mmCIF file with all atom_site columns, C-alpha atoms in Angstrom:
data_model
loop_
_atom_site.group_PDB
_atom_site.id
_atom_site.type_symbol
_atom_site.label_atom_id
_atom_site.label_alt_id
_atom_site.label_comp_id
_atom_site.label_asym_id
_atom_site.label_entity_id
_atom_site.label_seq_id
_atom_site.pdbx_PDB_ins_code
_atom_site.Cartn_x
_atom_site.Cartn_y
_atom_site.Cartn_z
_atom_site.occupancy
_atom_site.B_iso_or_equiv
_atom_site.pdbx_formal_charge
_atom_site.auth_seq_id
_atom_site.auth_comp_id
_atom_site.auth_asym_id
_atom_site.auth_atom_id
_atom_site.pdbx_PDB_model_num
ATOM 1   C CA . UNK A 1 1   ? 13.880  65.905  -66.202 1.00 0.00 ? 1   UNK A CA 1
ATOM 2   C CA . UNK A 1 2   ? 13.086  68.835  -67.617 1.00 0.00 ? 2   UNK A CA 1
ATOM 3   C CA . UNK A 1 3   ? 11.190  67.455  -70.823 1.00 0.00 ? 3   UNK A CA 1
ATOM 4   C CA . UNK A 1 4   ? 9.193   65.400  -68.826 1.00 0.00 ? 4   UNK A CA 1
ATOM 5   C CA . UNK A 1 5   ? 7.521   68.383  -67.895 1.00 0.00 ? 5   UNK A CA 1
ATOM 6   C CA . UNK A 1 6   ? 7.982   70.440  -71.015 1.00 0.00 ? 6   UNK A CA 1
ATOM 7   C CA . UNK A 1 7   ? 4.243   70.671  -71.899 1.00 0.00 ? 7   UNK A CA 1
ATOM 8   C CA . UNK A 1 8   ? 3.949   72.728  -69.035 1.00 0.00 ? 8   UNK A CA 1
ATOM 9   C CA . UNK A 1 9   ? 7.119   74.898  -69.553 1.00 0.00 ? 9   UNK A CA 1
ATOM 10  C CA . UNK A 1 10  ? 4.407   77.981  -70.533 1.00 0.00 ? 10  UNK A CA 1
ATOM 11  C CA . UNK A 1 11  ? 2.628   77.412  -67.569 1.00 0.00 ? 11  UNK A CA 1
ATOM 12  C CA . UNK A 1 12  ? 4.169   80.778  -65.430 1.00 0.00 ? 12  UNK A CA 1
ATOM 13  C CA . UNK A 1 13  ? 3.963   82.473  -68.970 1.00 0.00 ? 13  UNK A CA 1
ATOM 14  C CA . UNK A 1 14  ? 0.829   84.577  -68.197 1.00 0.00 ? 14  UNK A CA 1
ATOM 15  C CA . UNK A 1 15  ? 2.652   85.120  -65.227 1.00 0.00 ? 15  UNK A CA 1
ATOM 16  C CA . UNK A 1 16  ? 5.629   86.575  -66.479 1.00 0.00 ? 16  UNK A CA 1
ATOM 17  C CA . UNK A 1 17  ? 4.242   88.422  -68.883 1.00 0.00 ? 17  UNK A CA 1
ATOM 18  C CA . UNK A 1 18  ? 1.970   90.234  -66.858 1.00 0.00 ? 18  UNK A CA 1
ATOM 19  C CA . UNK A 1 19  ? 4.894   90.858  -64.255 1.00 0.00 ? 19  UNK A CA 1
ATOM 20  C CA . UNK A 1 20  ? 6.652   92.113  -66.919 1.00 0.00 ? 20  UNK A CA 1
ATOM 21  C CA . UNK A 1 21  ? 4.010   94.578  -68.441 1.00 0.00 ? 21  UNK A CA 1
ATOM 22  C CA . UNK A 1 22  ? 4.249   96.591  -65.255 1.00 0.00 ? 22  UNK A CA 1
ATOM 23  C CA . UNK A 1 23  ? 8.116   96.141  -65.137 1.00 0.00 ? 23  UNK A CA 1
ATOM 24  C CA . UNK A 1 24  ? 9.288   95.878  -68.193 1.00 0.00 ? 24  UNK A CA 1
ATOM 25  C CA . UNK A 1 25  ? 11.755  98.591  -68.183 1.00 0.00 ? 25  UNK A CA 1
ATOM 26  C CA . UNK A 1 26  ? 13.155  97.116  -65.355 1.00 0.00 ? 26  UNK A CA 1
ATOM 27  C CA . UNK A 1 27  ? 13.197  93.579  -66.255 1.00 0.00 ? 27  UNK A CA 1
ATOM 28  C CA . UNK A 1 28  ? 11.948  92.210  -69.455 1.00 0.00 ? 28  UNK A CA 1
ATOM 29  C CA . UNK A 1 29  ? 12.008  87.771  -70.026 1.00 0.00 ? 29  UNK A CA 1
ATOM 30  C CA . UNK A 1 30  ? 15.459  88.048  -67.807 1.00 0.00 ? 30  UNK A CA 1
ATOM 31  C CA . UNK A 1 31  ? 17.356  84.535  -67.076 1.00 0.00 ? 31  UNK A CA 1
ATOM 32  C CA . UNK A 1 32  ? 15.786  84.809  -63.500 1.00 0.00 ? 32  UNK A CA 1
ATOM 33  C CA . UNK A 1 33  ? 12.028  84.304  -65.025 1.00 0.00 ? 33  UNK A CA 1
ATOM 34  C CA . UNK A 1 34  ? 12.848  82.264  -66.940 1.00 0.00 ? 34  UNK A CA 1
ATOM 35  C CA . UNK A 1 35  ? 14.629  79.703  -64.388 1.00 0.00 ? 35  UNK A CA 1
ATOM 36  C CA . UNK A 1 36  ? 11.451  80.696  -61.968 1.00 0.00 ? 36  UNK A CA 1
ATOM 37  C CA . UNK A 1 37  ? 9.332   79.532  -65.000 1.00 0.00 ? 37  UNK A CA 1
ATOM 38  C CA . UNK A 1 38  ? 11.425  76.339  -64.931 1.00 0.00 ? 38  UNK A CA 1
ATOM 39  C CA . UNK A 1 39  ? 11.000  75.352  -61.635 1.00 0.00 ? 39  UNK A CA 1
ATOM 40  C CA . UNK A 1 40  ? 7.476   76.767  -60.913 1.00 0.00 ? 40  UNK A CA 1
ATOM 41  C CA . UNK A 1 41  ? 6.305   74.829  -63.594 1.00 0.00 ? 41  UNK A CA 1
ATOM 42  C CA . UNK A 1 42  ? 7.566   71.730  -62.944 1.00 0.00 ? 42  UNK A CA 1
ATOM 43  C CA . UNK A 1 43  ? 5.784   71.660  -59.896 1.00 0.00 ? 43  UNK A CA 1
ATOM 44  C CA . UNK A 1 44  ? 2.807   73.220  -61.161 1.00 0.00 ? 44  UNK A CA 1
ATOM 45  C CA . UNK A 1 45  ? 2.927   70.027  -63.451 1.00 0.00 ? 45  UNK A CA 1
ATOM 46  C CA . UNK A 1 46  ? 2.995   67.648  -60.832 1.00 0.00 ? 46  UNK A CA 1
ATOM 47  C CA . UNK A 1 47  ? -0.227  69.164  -59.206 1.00 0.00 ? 47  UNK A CA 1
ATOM 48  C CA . UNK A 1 48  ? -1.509  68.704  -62.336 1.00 0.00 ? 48  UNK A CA 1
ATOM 49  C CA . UNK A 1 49  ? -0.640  65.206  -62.883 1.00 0.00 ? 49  UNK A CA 1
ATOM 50  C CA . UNK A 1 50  ? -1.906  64.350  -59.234 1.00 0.00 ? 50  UNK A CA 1
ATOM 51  C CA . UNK A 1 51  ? -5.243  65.969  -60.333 1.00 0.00 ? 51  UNK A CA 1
ATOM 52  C CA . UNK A 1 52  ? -5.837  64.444  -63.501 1.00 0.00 ? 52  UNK A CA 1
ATOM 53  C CA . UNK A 1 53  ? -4.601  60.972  -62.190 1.00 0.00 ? 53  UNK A CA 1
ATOM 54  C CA . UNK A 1 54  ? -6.952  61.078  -59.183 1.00 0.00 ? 54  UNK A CA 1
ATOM 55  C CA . UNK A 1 55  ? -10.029 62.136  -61.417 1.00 0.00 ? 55  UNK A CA 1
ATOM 56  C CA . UNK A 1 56  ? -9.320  59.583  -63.898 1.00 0.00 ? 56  UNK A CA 1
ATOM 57  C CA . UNK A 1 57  ? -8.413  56.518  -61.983 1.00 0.00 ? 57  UNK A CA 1
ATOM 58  C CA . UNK A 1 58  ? -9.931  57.263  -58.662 1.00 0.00 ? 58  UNK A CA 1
ATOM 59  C CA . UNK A 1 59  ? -8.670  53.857  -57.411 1.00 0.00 ? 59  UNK A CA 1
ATOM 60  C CA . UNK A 1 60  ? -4.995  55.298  -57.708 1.00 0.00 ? 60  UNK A CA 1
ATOM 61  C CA . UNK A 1 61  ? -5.577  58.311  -55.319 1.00 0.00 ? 61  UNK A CA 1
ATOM 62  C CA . UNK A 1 62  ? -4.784  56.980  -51.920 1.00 0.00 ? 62  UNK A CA 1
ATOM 63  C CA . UNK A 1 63  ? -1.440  55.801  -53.239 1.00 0.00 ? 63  UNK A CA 1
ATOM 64  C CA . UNK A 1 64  ? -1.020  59.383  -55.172 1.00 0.00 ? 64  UNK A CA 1
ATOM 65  C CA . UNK A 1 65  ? -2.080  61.303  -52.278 1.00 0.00 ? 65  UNK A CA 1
ATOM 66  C CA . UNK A 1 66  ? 0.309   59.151  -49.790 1.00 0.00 ? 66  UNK A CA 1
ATOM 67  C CA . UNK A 1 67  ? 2.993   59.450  -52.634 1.00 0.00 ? 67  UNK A CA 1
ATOM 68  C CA . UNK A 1 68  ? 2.474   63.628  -53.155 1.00 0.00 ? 68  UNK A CA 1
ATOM 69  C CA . UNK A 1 69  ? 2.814   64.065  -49.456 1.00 0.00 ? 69  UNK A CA 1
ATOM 70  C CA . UNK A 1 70  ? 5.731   62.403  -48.774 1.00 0.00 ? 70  UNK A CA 1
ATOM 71  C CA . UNK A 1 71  ? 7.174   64.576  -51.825 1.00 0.00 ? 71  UNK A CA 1
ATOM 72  C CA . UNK A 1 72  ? 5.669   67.550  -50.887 1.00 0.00 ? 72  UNK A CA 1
ATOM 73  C CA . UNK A 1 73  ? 7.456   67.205  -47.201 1.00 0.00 ? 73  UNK A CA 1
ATOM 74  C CA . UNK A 1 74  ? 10.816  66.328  -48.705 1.00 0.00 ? 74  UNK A CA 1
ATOM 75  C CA . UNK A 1 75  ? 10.552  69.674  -50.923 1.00 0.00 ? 75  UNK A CA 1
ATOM 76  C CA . UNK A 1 76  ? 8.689   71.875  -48.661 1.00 0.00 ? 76  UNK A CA 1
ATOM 77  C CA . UNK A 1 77  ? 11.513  74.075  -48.101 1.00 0.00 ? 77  UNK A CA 1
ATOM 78  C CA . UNK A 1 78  ? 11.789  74.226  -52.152 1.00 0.00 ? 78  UNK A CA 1
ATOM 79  C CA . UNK A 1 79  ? 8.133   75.083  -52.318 1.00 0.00 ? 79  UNK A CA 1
ATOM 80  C CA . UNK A 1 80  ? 8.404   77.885  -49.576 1.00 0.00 ? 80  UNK A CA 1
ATOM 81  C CA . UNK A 1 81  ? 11.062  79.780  -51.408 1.00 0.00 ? 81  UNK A CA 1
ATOM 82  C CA . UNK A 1 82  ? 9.298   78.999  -54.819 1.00 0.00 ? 82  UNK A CA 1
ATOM 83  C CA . UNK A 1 83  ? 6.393   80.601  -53.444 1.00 0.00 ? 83  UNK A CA 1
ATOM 84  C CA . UNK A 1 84  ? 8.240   83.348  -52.247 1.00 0.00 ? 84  UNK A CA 1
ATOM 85  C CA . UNK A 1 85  ? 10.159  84.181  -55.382 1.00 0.00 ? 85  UNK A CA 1
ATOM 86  C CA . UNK A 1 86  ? 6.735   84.347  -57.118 1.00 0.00 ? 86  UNK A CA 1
ATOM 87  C CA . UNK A 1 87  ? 5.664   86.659  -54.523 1.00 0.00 ? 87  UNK A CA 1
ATOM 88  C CA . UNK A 1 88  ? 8.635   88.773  -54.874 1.00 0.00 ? 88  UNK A CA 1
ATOM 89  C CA . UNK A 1 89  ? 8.182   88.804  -58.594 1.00 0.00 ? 89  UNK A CA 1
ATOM 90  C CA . UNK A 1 90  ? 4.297   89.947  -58.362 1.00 0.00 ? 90  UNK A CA 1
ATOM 91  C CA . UNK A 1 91  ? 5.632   92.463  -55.526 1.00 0.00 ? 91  UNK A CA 1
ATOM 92  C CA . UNK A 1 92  ? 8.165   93.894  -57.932 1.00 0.00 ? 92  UNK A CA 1
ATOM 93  C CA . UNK A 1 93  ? 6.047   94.371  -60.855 1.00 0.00 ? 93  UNK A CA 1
ATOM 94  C CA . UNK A 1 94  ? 3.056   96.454  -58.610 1.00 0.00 ? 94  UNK A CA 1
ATOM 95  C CA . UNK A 1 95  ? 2.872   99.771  -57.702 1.00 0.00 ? 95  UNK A CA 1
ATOM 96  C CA . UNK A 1 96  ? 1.934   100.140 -54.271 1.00 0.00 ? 96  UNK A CA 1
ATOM 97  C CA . UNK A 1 97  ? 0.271   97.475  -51.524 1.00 0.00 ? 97  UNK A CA 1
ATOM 98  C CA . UNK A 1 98  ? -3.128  97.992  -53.502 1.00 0.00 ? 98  UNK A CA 1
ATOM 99  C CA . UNK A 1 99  ? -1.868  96.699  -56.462 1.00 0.00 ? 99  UNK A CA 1
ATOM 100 C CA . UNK A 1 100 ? -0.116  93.939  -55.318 1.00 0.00 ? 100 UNK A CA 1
ATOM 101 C CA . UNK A 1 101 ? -3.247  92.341  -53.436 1.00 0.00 ? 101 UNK A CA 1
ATOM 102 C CA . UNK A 1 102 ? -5.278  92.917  -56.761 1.00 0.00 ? 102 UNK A CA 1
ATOM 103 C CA . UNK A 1 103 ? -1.979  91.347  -58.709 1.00 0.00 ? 103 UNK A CA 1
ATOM 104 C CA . UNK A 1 104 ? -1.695  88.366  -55.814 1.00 0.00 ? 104 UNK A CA 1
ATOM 105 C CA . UNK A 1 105 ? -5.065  87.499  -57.079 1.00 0.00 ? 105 UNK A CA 1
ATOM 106 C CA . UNK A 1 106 ? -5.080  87.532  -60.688 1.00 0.00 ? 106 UNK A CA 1
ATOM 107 C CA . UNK A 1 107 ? -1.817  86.136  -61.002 1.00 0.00 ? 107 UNK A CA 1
ATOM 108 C CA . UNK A 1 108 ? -2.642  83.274  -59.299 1.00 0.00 ? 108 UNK A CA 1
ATOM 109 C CA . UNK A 1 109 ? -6.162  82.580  -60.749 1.00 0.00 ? 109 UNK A CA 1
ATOM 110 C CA . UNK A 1 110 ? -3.665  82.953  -63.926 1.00 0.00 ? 110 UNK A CA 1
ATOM 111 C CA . UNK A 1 111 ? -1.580  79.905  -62.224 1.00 0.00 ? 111 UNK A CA 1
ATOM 112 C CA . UNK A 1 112 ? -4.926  77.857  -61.232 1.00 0.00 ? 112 UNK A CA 1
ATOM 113 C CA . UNK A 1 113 ? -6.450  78.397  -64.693 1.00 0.00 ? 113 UNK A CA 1
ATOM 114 C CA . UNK A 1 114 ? -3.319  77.145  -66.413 1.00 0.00 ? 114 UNK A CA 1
ATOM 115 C CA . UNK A 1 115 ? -2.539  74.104  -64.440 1.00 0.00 ? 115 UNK A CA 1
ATOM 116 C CA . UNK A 1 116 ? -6.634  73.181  -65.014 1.00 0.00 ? 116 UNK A CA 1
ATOM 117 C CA . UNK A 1 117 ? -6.071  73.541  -68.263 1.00 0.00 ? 117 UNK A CA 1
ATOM 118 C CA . UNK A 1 118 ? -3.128  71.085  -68.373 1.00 0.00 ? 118 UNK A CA 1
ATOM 119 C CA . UNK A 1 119 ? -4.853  68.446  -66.137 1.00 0.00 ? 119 UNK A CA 1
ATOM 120 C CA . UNK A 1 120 ? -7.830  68.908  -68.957 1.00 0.00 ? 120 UNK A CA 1
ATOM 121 C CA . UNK A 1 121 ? -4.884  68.346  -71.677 1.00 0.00 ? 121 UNK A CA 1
ATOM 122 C CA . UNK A 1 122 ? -4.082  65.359  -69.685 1.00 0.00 ? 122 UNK A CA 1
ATOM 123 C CA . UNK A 1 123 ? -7.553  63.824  -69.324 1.00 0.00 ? 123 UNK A CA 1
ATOM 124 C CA . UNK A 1 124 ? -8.206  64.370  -73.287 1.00 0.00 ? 124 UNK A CA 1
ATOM 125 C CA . UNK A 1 125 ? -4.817  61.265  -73.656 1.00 0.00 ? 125 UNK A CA 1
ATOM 126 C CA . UNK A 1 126 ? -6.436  58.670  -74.391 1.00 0.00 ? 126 UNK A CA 1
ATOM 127 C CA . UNK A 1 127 ? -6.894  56.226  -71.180 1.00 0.00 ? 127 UNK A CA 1
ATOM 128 C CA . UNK A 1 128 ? -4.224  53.431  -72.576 1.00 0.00 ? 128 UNK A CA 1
ATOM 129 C CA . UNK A 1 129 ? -1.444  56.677  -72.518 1.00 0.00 ? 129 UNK A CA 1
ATOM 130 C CA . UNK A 1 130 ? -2.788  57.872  -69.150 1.00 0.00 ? 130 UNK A CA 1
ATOM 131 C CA . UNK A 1 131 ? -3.194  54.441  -67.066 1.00 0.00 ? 131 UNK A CA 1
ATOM 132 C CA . UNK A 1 132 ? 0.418   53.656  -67.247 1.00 0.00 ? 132 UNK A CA 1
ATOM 133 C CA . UNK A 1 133 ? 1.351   57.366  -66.288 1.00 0.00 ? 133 UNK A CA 1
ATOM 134 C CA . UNK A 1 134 ? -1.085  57.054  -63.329 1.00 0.00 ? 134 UNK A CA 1
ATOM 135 C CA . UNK A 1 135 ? -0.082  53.792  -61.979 1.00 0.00 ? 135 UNK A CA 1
ATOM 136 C CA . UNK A 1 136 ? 3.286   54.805  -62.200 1.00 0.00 ? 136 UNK A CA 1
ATOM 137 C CA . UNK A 1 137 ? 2.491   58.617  -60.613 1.00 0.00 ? 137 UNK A CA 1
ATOM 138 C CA . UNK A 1 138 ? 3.864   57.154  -56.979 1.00 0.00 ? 138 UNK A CA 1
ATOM 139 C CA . UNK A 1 139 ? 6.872   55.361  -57.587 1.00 0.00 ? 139 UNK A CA 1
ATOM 140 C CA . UNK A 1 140 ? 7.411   58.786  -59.722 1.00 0.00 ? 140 UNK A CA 1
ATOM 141 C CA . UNK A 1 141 ? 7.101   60.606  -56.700 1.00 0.00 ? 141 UNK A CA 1
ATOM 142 C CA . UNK A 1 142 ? 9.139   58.513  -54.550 1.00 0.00 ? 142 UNK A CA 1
ATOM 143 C CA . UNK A 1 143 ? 12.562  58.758  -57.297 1.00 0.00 ? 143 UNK A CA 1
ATOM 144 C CA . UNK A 1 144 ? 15.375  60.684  -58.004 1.00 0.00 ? 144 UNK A CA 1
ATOM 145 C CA . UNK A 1 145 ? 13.256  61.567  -61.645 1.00 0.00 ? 145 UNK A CA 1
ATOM 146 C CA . UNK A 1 146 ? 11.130  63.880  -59.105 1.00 0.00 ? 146 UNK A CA 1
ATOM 147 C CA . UNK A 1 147 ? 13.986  65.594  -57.670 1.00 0.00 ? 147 UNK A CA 1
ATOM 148 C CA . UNK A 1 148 ? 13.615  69.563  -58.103 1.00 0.00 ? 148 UNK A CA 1
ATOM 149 C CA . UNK A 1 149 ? 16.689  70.794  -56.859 1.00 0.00 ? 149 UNK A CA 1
ATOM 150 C CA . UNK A 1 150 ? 18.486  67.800  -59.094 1.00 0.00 ? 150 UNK A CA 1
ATOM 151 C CA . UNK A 1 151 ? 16.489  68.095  -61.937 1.00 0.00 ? 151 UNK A CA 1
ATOM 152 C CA . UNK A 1 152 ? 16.561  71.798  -61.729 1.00 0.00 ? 152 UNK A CA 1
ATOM 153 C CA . UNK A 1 153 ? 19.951  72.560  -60.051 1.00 0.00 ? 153 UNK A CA 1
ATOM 154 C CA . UNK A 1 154 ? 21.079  74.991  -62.988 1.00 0.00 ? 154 UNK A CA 1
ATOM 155 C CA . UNK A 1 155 ? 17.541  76.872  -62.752 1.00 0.00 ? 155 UNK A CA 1
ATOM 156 C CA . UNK A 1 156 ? 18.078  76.817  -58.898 1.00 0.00 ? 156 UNK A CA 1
ATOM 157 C CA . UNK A 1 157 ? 21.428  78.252  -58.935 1.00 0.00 ? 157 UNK A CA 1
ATOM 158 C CA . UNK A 1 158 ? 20.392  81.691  -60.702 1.00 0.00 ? 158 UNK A CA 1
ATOM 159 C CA . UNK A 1 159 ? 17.399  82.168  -58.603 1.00 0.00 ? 159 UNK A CA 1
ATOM 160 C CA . UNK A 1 160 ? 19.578  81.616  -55.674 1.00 0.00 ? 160 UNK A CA 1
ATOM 161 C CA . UNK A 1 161 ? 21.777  84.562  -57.172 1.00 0.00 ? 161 UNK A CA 1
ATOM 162 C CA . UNK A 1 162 ? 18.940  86.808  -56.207 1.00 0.00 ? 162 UNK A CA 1
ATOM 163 C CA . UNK A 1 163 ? 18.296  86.697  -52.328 1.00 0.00 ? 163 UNK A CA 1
ATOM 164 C CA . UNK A 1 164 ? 15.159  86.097  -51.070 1.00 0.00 ? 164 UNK A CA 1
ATOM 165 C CA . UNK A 1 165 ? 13.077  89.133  -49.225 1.00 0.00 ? 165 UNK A CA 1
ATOM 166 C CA . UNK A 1 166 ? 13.593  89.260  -45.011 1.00 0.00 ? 166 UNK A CA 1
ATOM 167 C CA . UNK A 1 167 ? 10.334  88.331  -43.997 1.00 0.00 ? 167 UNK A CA 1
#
């Protein structure tokens, strides 16, 4: 699973980096952001895929967007803490409330910018590559190959070493 979406596995990198800038005496490229890259990623990469699939082939969207949601409802839970952990991450690297809202932002126009960038990657396959990918982008969704906590159930297991904030 996790070379399927390995051309994304520097998508949290800006992220990370940054994060780690303002805490790097406290936590340098640890195991943790690394597994949070992982995951993060991989989902990142399937928002991407949706994207480029539904700009490409606009006849395959319905079936994407049915596909996606019924994904996206049988990870939400998944997403939620994802999100979280991000947040936690961005929280821990800032100095006070002020800088966290100005981090919130820029790290995730860093996310948004990255995850354009790999639907542009995508789009620039030639169509014969991307057409199969495409078509096959909902029965994708709807399989054990685009199970997170399967496909990522080492990843999972140290972030779940860490425990999330009380909200």
């Amino acid at each position: 699973m996790t070379s399927r979406f390995s051309f994304v596995r520097g998508l949290l990198a800006a992220v990370a980096v940054a994060c780690s800038a303002g805490a790097s005496a406290q936590e340098p490229r640890t195991e943790y952001r690394m597994s949070l890259t992982d995951v993060y990623g991989a989902y990142q990469s399937i928002l991407a895929r949706r994207e480029a699939c539904a700009s490409a082939f606009p006849q395959t969207r319905a079936a994407g967007d049915k596909a996606y949601a019924a994904w996206q409802n049988r990870h939400r839970k998944l997403l939620d803490e994802l999100d979280q952990r991000i947040n936690m991450m961005i929280r821990g690297a800032s100095k006070d409330e002020k800088d966290y809202a100005k981090n919130i932002g820029k790290y995730e126009g860093a996310i948004l910018r990255q995850r354009e960038e790999v639907k542009q990657a995508l789009l620039q396959q030639p169509r014969g590559e991307l057409e199969p990918e495409c078509r096959g982008l909902p029965d994708f969704l709807q399989n054990a190959e685009s199970d997170l906590e399967k496909g990522f159930a080492d990843q999972l297991a140290i972030l779940r070493k860490r425990p999330l904030a009380r909200r």
